mmCIF file of C-alpha atoms in Angstrom:
data_model
loop_
_atom_site.group_PDB
_atom_site.id
_atom_site.type_symbol
_atom_site.label_atom_id
_atom_site.label_comp_id
_atom_site.label_asym_id
_atom_site.label_seq_id
_atom_site.Cartn_x
_atom_site.Cartn_y
_atom_site.Cartn_z
ATOM 1 C CA SER T 30 14.653 -9.758 3.935
ATOM 2 C CA GLN T 31 13.003 -6.846 6.059
ATOM 3 C CA GLN T 32 10.525 -7.330 8.082
ATOM 4 C CA GLY T 33 8.368 -4.661 7.122
ATOM 5 C CA GLU T 34 6.876 -3.033 3.943
ATOM 6 C CA GLU T 35 6.008 0.130 3.908
ATOM 7 C CA ASP T 36 3.100 1.603 1.180
ATOM 8 C CA PRO T 37 2.982 4.354 -0.751
ATOM 9 C CA GLN T 38 6.716 4.790 -1.080
ATOM 10 C CA ALA T 39 6.209 8.011 -1.360
ATOM 11 C CA LEU T 40 3.121 10.487 -0.617
ATOM 12 C CA SER T 41 3.210 13.708 -1.876
ATOM 13 C CA ILE T 42 -0.276 16.573 -0.034
ATOM 14 C CA GLN T 43 -1.002 20.596 0.911
ATOM 15 C CA GLU T 44 -0.593 21.137 4.483
ATOM 16 C CA GLY T 45 -3.378 20.700 6.657
ATOM 17 C CA GLU T 46 -4.564 17.330 4.935
ATOM 18 C CA ASN T 47 -4.048 14.197 6.481
ATOM 19 C CA ALA T 48 -1.280 11.253 5.703
ATOM 20 C CA THR T 49 -1.677 7.913 5.656
ATOM 21 C CA MET T 50 1.285 5.171 5.764
ATOM 22 C CA ASN T 51 1.236 1.445 6.059
ATOM 23 C CA CYS T 52 3.226 -0.829 7.107
ATOM 24 C CA SER T 53 2.730 -4.813 6.290
ATOM 25 C CA TYR T 54 4.902 -7.076 8.466
ATOM 26 C CA LYS T 55 5.991 -11.251 8.488
ATOM 27 C CA THR T 56 6.112 -12.775 11.768
ATOM 28 C CA SER T 57 4.508 -12.076 14.884
ATOM 29 C CA ILE T 58 6.010 -9.250 16.707
ATOM 30 C CA ASN T 59 6.145 -7.920 20.268
ATOM 31 C CA ASN T 60 5.368 -4.424 19.132
ATOM 32 C CA LEU T 61 5.717 -2.050 16.122
ATOM 33 C CA GLN T 62 7.073 0.693 16.468
ATOM 34 C CA TRP T 63 7.454 4.443 14.135
ATOM 35 C CA TYR T 64 9.789 6.365 13.654
ATOM 36 C CA ARG T 65 10.933 10.026 11.550
ATOM 37 C CA GLN T 66 13.622 10.100 9.235
ATOM 38 C CA ASN T 67 14.647 14.229 8.863
ATOM 39 C CA SER T 68 16.879 13.721 5.194
ATOM 40 C CA GLY T 69 20.714 13.344 6.013
ATOM 41 C CA ARG T 70 19.685 12.854 9.542
ATOM 42 C CA GLY T 71 19.262 10.351 12.511
ATOM 43 C CA LEU T 72 15.983 8.722 13.711
ATOM 44 C CA VAL T 73 13.124 10.194 15.770
ATOM 45 C CA HIS T 74 11.123 7.664 18.011
ATOM 46 C CA LEU T 75 7.422 8.783 17.466
ATOM 47 C CA ILE T 76 5.233 6.302 19.147
ATOM 48 C CA LEU T 77 5.308 2.789 19.802
ATOM 49 C CA ILE T 78 2.265 0.235 19.765
ATOM 50 C CA ARG T 79 2.141 -3.294 21.439
ATOM 51 C CA SER T 80 0.542 -6.399 20.302
ATOM 52 C CA ASN T 81 -2.460 -6.522 22.244
ATOM 53 C CA GLU T 82 -3.150 -2.785 21.180
ATOM 54 C CA ARG T 83 -5.523 -1.264 18.659
ATOM 55 C CA GLU T 84 -4.912 2.007 18.479
ATOM 56 C CA LYS T 85 -2.730 4.392 20.557
ATOM 57 C CA HIS T 86 -2.923 8.412 19.330
ATOM 58 C CA SER T 87 0.226 11.320 20.669
ATOM 59 C CA GLY T 88 -0.333 14.998 19.612
ATOM 60 C CA ARG T 89 -1.675 14.930 15.545
ATOM 61 C CA LEU T 90 -0.210 11.010 15.696
ATOM 62 C CA ARG T 91 -2.580 8.126 15.580
ATOM 63 C CA VAL T 92 -1.640 4.237 15.007
ATOM 64 C CA THR T 93 -3.087 1.158 14.689
ATOM 65 C CA LEU T 94 -1.983 -2.658 14.312
ATOM 66 C CA ASP T 95 -4.131 -5.056 13.266
ATOM 67 C CA THR T 96 -2.240 -8.586 14.007
ATOM 68 C CA SER T 97 -4.782 -10.166 12.229
ATOM 69 C CA LYS T 98 -3.135 -9.263 8.973
ATOM 70 C CA LYS T 99 0.004 -8.554 10.538
ATOM 71 C CA SER T 100 -0.013 -4.310 10.039
ATOM 72 C CA SER T 101 -0.012 -1.079 10.841
ATOM 73 C CA SER T 102 -1.229 2.575 9.577
ATOM 74 C CA LEU T 103 0.618 5.785 11.381
ATOM 75 C CA LEU T 104 -2.009 9.059 10.088
ATOM 76 C CA ILE T 105 -0.972 12.027 10.460
ATOM 77 C CA THR T 106 -3.572 14.759 10.937
ATOM 78 C CA ALA T 107 -3.244 18.114 10.099
ATOM 79 C CA SER T 108 0.059 17.914 8.474
ATOM 80 C CA ARG T 109 2.703 21.024 8.149
ATOM 81 C CA ALA T 110 5.974 21.549 6.485
ATOM 82 C CA ALA T 111 7.953 20.128 9.083
ATOM 83 C CA ASP T 112 6.414 17.300 8.722
ATOM 84 C CA THR T 113 7.888 16.809 5.379
ATOM 85 C CA ALA T 114 10.755 13.074 6.599
ATOM 86 C CA SER T 115 10.781 9.749 5.820
ATOM 87 C CA TYR T 116 8.944 7.510 7.839
ATOM 88 C CA PHE T 117 9.711 3.924 9.045
ATOM 89 C CA CYS T 118 7.808 1.352 10.984
ATOM 90 C CA ALA T 119 9.726 -1.241 13.102
ATOM 91 C CA THR T 120 9.131 -4.397 14.899
ATOM 92 C CA ASP T 121 10.435 -6.053 17.316
ATOM 93 C CA PRO T 122 9.538 -9.572 16.584
ATOM 94 C CA LEU T 123 8.735 -12.187 19.499
ATOM 95 C CA LEU T 124 12.737 -13.693 20.810
ATOM 96 C CA ALA T 125 14.563 -12.038 18.566
ATOM 97 C CA GLY T 126 15.822 -9.131 20.693
ATOM 98 C CA LYS T 127 16.455 -6.273 17.644
ATOM 99 C CA SER T 128 14.369 -4.186 15.541
ATOM 100 C CA THR T 129 13.630 -4.646 11.968
ATOM 101 C CA PHE T 130 12.792 -1.921 10.204
ATOM 102 C CA GLY T 131 10.233 -1.143 6.953
ATOM 103 C CA ASP T 132 11.424 0.067 3.836
ATOM 104 C CA GLY T 133 9.798 2.985 4.743
ATOM 105 C CA THR T 134 7.571 6.322 3.560
ATOM 106 C CA THR T 135 8.841 9.431 2.526
ATOM 107 C CA LEU T 136 6.342 12.534 3.525
ATOM 108 C CA THR T 137 6.142 15.689 1.620
ATOM 109 C CA VAL T 138 4.050 18.383 2.421
ATOM 110 C CA LYS T 139 3.832 21.373 0.520
ATOM 111 C CA PRO T 140 2.868 24.382 1.782
ATOM 112 C CA GLY M 18 18.319 12.256 28.631
ATOM 113 C CA ALA M 19 18.641 8.795 26.501
ATOM 114 C CA VAL M 20 20.963 10.915 24.157
ATOM 115 C CA VAL M 21 23.326 8.774 21.682
ATOM 116 C CA SER M 22 26.013 10.838 20.167
ATOM 117 C CA GLN M 23 28.225 9.243 16.894
ATOM 118 C CA HIS M 24 31.710 10.717 16.040
ATOM 119 C CA PRO M 25 32.769 11.949 13.210
ATOM 120 C CA SER M 26 29.034 13.128 11.827
ATOM 121 C CA TRP M 27 30.942 12.835 8.457
ATOM 122 C CA VAL M 28 33.824 11.374 7.313
ATOM 123 C CA ILE M 29 35.813 11.329 3.286
ATOM 124 C CA CYS M 30 38.256 8.563 3.139
ATOM 125 C CA LYS M 31 40.181 7.054 0.443
ATOM 126 C CA SER M 32 39.761 3.809 -0.737
ATOM 127 C CA GLY M 33 41.801 1.375 1.199
ATOM 128 C CA THR M 34 41.669 3.298 4.391
ATOM 129 C CA SER M 35 40.453 2.388 7.662
ATOM 130 C CA VAL M 36 37.681 4.494 9.385
ATOM 131 C CA LYS M 37 36.223 4.696 12.570
ATOM 132 C CA ILE M 38 33.555 5.483 13.537
ATOM 133 C CA GLU M 39 32.159 5.592 17.851
ATOM 134 C CA CYS M 40 28.752 5.680 19.564
ATOM 135 C CA ARG M 41 28.317 6.958 22.559
ATOM 136 C CA SER M 42 25.306 6.553 25.054
ATOM 137 C CA LEU M 43 26.150 9.676 26.836
ATOM 138 C CA ASP M 44 23.438 10.066 29.874
ATOM 139 C CA PHE M 45 23.003 6.283 30.500
ATOM 140 C CA GLN M 46 24.987 2.770 30.266
ATOM 141 C CA ALA M 47 24.210 0.136 27.111
ATOM 142 C CA THR M 48 25.365 -3.187 27.377
ATOM 143 C CA THR M 49 23.767 -3.544 24.222
ATOM 144 C CA MET M 50 24.204 -0.968 20.908
ATOM 145 C CA PHE M 51 23.162 -1.560 17.615
ATOM 146 C CA TRP M 52 25.019 -0.735 14.051
ATOM 147 C CA TYR M 53 23.125 -0.162 10.916
ATOM 148 C CA ARG M 54 23.871 1.033 7.681
ATOM 149 C CA GLN M 55 21.698 3.112 4.894
ATOM 150 C CA PHE M 56 21.999 3.324 1.961
ATOM 151 C CA PRO M 57 20.541 6.328 0.046
ATOM 152 C CA LYS M 58 16.728 6.669 -0.236
ATOM 153 C CA GLN M 59 16.531 2.960 1.813
ATOM 154 C CA SER M 60 16.170 1.756 4.729
ATOM 155 C CA LEU M 61 18.486 0.659 7.845
ATOM 156 C CA MET M 62 19.412 -2.942 7.908
ATOM 157 C CA LEU M 63 20.910 -4.113 10.849
ATOM 158 C CA MET M 64 24.606 -5.221 10.475
ATOM 159 C CA ALA M 65 25.407 -6.306 14.069
ATOM 160 C CA THR M 66 24.837 -6.170 17.498
ATOM 161 C CA SER M 67 27.687 -5.224 19.960
ATOM 162 C CA ASN M 68 27.602 -6.331 23.532
ATOM 163 C CA GLU M 69 29.746 -4.796 26.039
ATOM 164 C CA GLY M 70 32.972 -7.331 26.692
ATOM 165 C CA SER M 71 31.724 -9.950 24.355
ATOM 166 C CA LYS M 72 31.704 -10.256 20.446
ATOM 167 C CA ALA M 73 29.168 -8.625 18.238
ATOM 168 C CA THR M 74 26.724 -11.087 16.492
ATOM 169 C CA TYR M 75 26.717 -10.275 13.013
ATOM 170 C CA GLU M 76 24.027 -10.354 10.283
ATOM 171 C CA GLN M 77 23.959 -12.461 7.795
ATOM 172 C CA GLY M 78 25.824 -11.356 4.866
ATOM 173 C CA VAL M 79 27.912 -8.756 6.230
ATOM 174 C CA GLU M 80 31.891 -9.147 6.690
ATOM 175 C CA LYS M 81 32.672 -9.465 10.185
ATOM 176 C CA ASP M 82 37.243 -9.139 8.856
ATOM 177 C CA LYS M 83 35.615 -6.016 7.603
ATOM 178 C CA PHE M 84 33.576 -4.325 9.741
ATOM 179 C CA LEU M 85 35.323 -4.638 13.230
ATOM 180 C CA ILE M 86 33.186 -3.373 15.743
ATOM 181 C CA ASN M 87 34.612 -3.480 19.931
ATOM 182 C CA HIS M 88 32.763 -2.597 22.804
ATOM 183 C CA ALA M 89 34.850 -1.578 25.367
ATOM 184 C CA SER M 90 32.839 -0.184 28.013
ATOM 185 C CA LEU M 91 28.900 0.044 29.138
ATOM 186 C CA THR M 92 29.296 4.125 26.633
ATOM 187 C CA LEU M 93 31.504 3.004 23.591
ATOM 188 C CA SER M 94 30.551 1.111 21.147
ATOM 189 C CA THR M 95 33.225 1.958 17.797
ATOM 190 C CA LEU M 96 32.206 0.553 14.100
ATOM 191 C CA THR M 97 35.861 0.281 12.142
ATOM 192 C CA VAL M 98 35.605 -0.392 8.313
ATOM 193 C CA THR M 99 38.746 -2.057 7.162
ATOM 194 C CA SER M 100 40.242 -1.429 4.029
ATOM 195 C CA ALA M 101 37.591 1.106 3.130
ATOM 196 C CA HIS M 102 36.053 0.820 -1.039
ATOM 197 C CA PRO M 103 33.736 2.926 -2.585
ATOM 198 C CA GLU M 104 30.789 1.038 -2.244
ATOM 199 C CA ASP M 105 31.023 0.838 1.430
ATOM 200 C CA SER M 106 30.249 4.891 1.305
ATOM 201 C CA SER M 107 27.278 5.063 3.134
ATOM 202 C CA PHE M 108 24.888 6.408 6.094
ATOM 203 C CA TYR M 109 25.792 4.756 9.172
ATOM 204 C CA ILE M 110 23.498 4.931 12.266
ATOM 205 C CA CYS M 111 23.692 3.110 15.608
ATOM 206 C CA SER M 112 21.176 2.706 18.131
ATOM 207 C CA ALA M 113 21.961 1.773 21.722
ATOM 208 C CA ARG M 114 19.631 0.246 24.538
ATOM 209 C CA PRO M 115 19.804 1.177 27.955
ATOM 210 C CA THR M 116 21.354 -1.660 30.757
ATOM 211 C CA GLY M 117 18.404 -3.508 32.177
ATOM 212 C CA GLY M 118 16.237 -1.900 30.278
ATOM 213 C CA ILE M 119 13.258 -3.460 28.125
ATOM 214 C CA SER M 120 13.793 -5.094 24.727
ATOM 215 C CA TYR M 121 12.366 -2.951 22.189
ATOM 216 C CA GLU M 122 14.354 0.589 23.896
ATOM 217 C CA GLN M 123 16.598 2.138 22.384
ATOM 218 C CA TYR M 124 18.162 5.682 21.271
ATOM 219 C CA PHE M 125 19.029 6.276 17.971
ATOM 220 C CA GLY M 126 22.355 8.471 17.514
ATOM 221 C CA PRO M 127 22.302 10.733 14.490
ATOM 222 C CA GLY M 128 24.356 8.960 12.165
ATOM 223 C CA THR M 129 27.574 9.724 10.398
ATOM 224 C CA ARG M 130 28.426 9.396 6.518
ATOM 225 C CA LEU M 131 30.930 7.873 5.455
ATOM 226 C CA THR M 132 32.186 9.146 1.480
ATOM 227 C CA VAL M 133 35.068 6.385 -0.099
ATOM 228 C CA THR M 134 36.806 7.926 -3.126
#
């Protein structure tokens, strides 16, 4: 089964609003990554957060990680229509040497 | 840098035929490549880990005789879907891990959409 679960499954907001997506996972990890996928396209790496980090920023993106709760959140501030995409978290479980993806959140930003 | 290409980007084939998908790391060497399958509105499911010069490691439930993986060089891995059936229609994505890279470092290709009629 997939390592990660994300919620919500779908999120629809207006341009300018903030979007928050959550990811939960099951086993201890080395790191957690967030990716974006536009419809029918490959994945674009957004940000990586290591297991010893609690928060990380990159432009309009803010990622938090709570290893005690085995969860992470991705916040996109001041959203734009171009942010419309599916967002996936991927975990790198200890000793696994491979990433496992969550179910994804489909974000729609209305202009 | 760190570009991964896939060819073809889309393919339509008839049921019972075989289809080969290529994954290339264009500007780096990759001892390890990964093959994923993604059904519409679903997440990526890891199918197998491709290792240069050795046999691929398949995930549980993936038929190795149906999905043949060949990682013949440090820049090329191929996935052949043999005797394709309509249920094999999916989006196939590869990723490549740079040789000597850290465990989480991987770069994704743009994907190949396979439709089996």
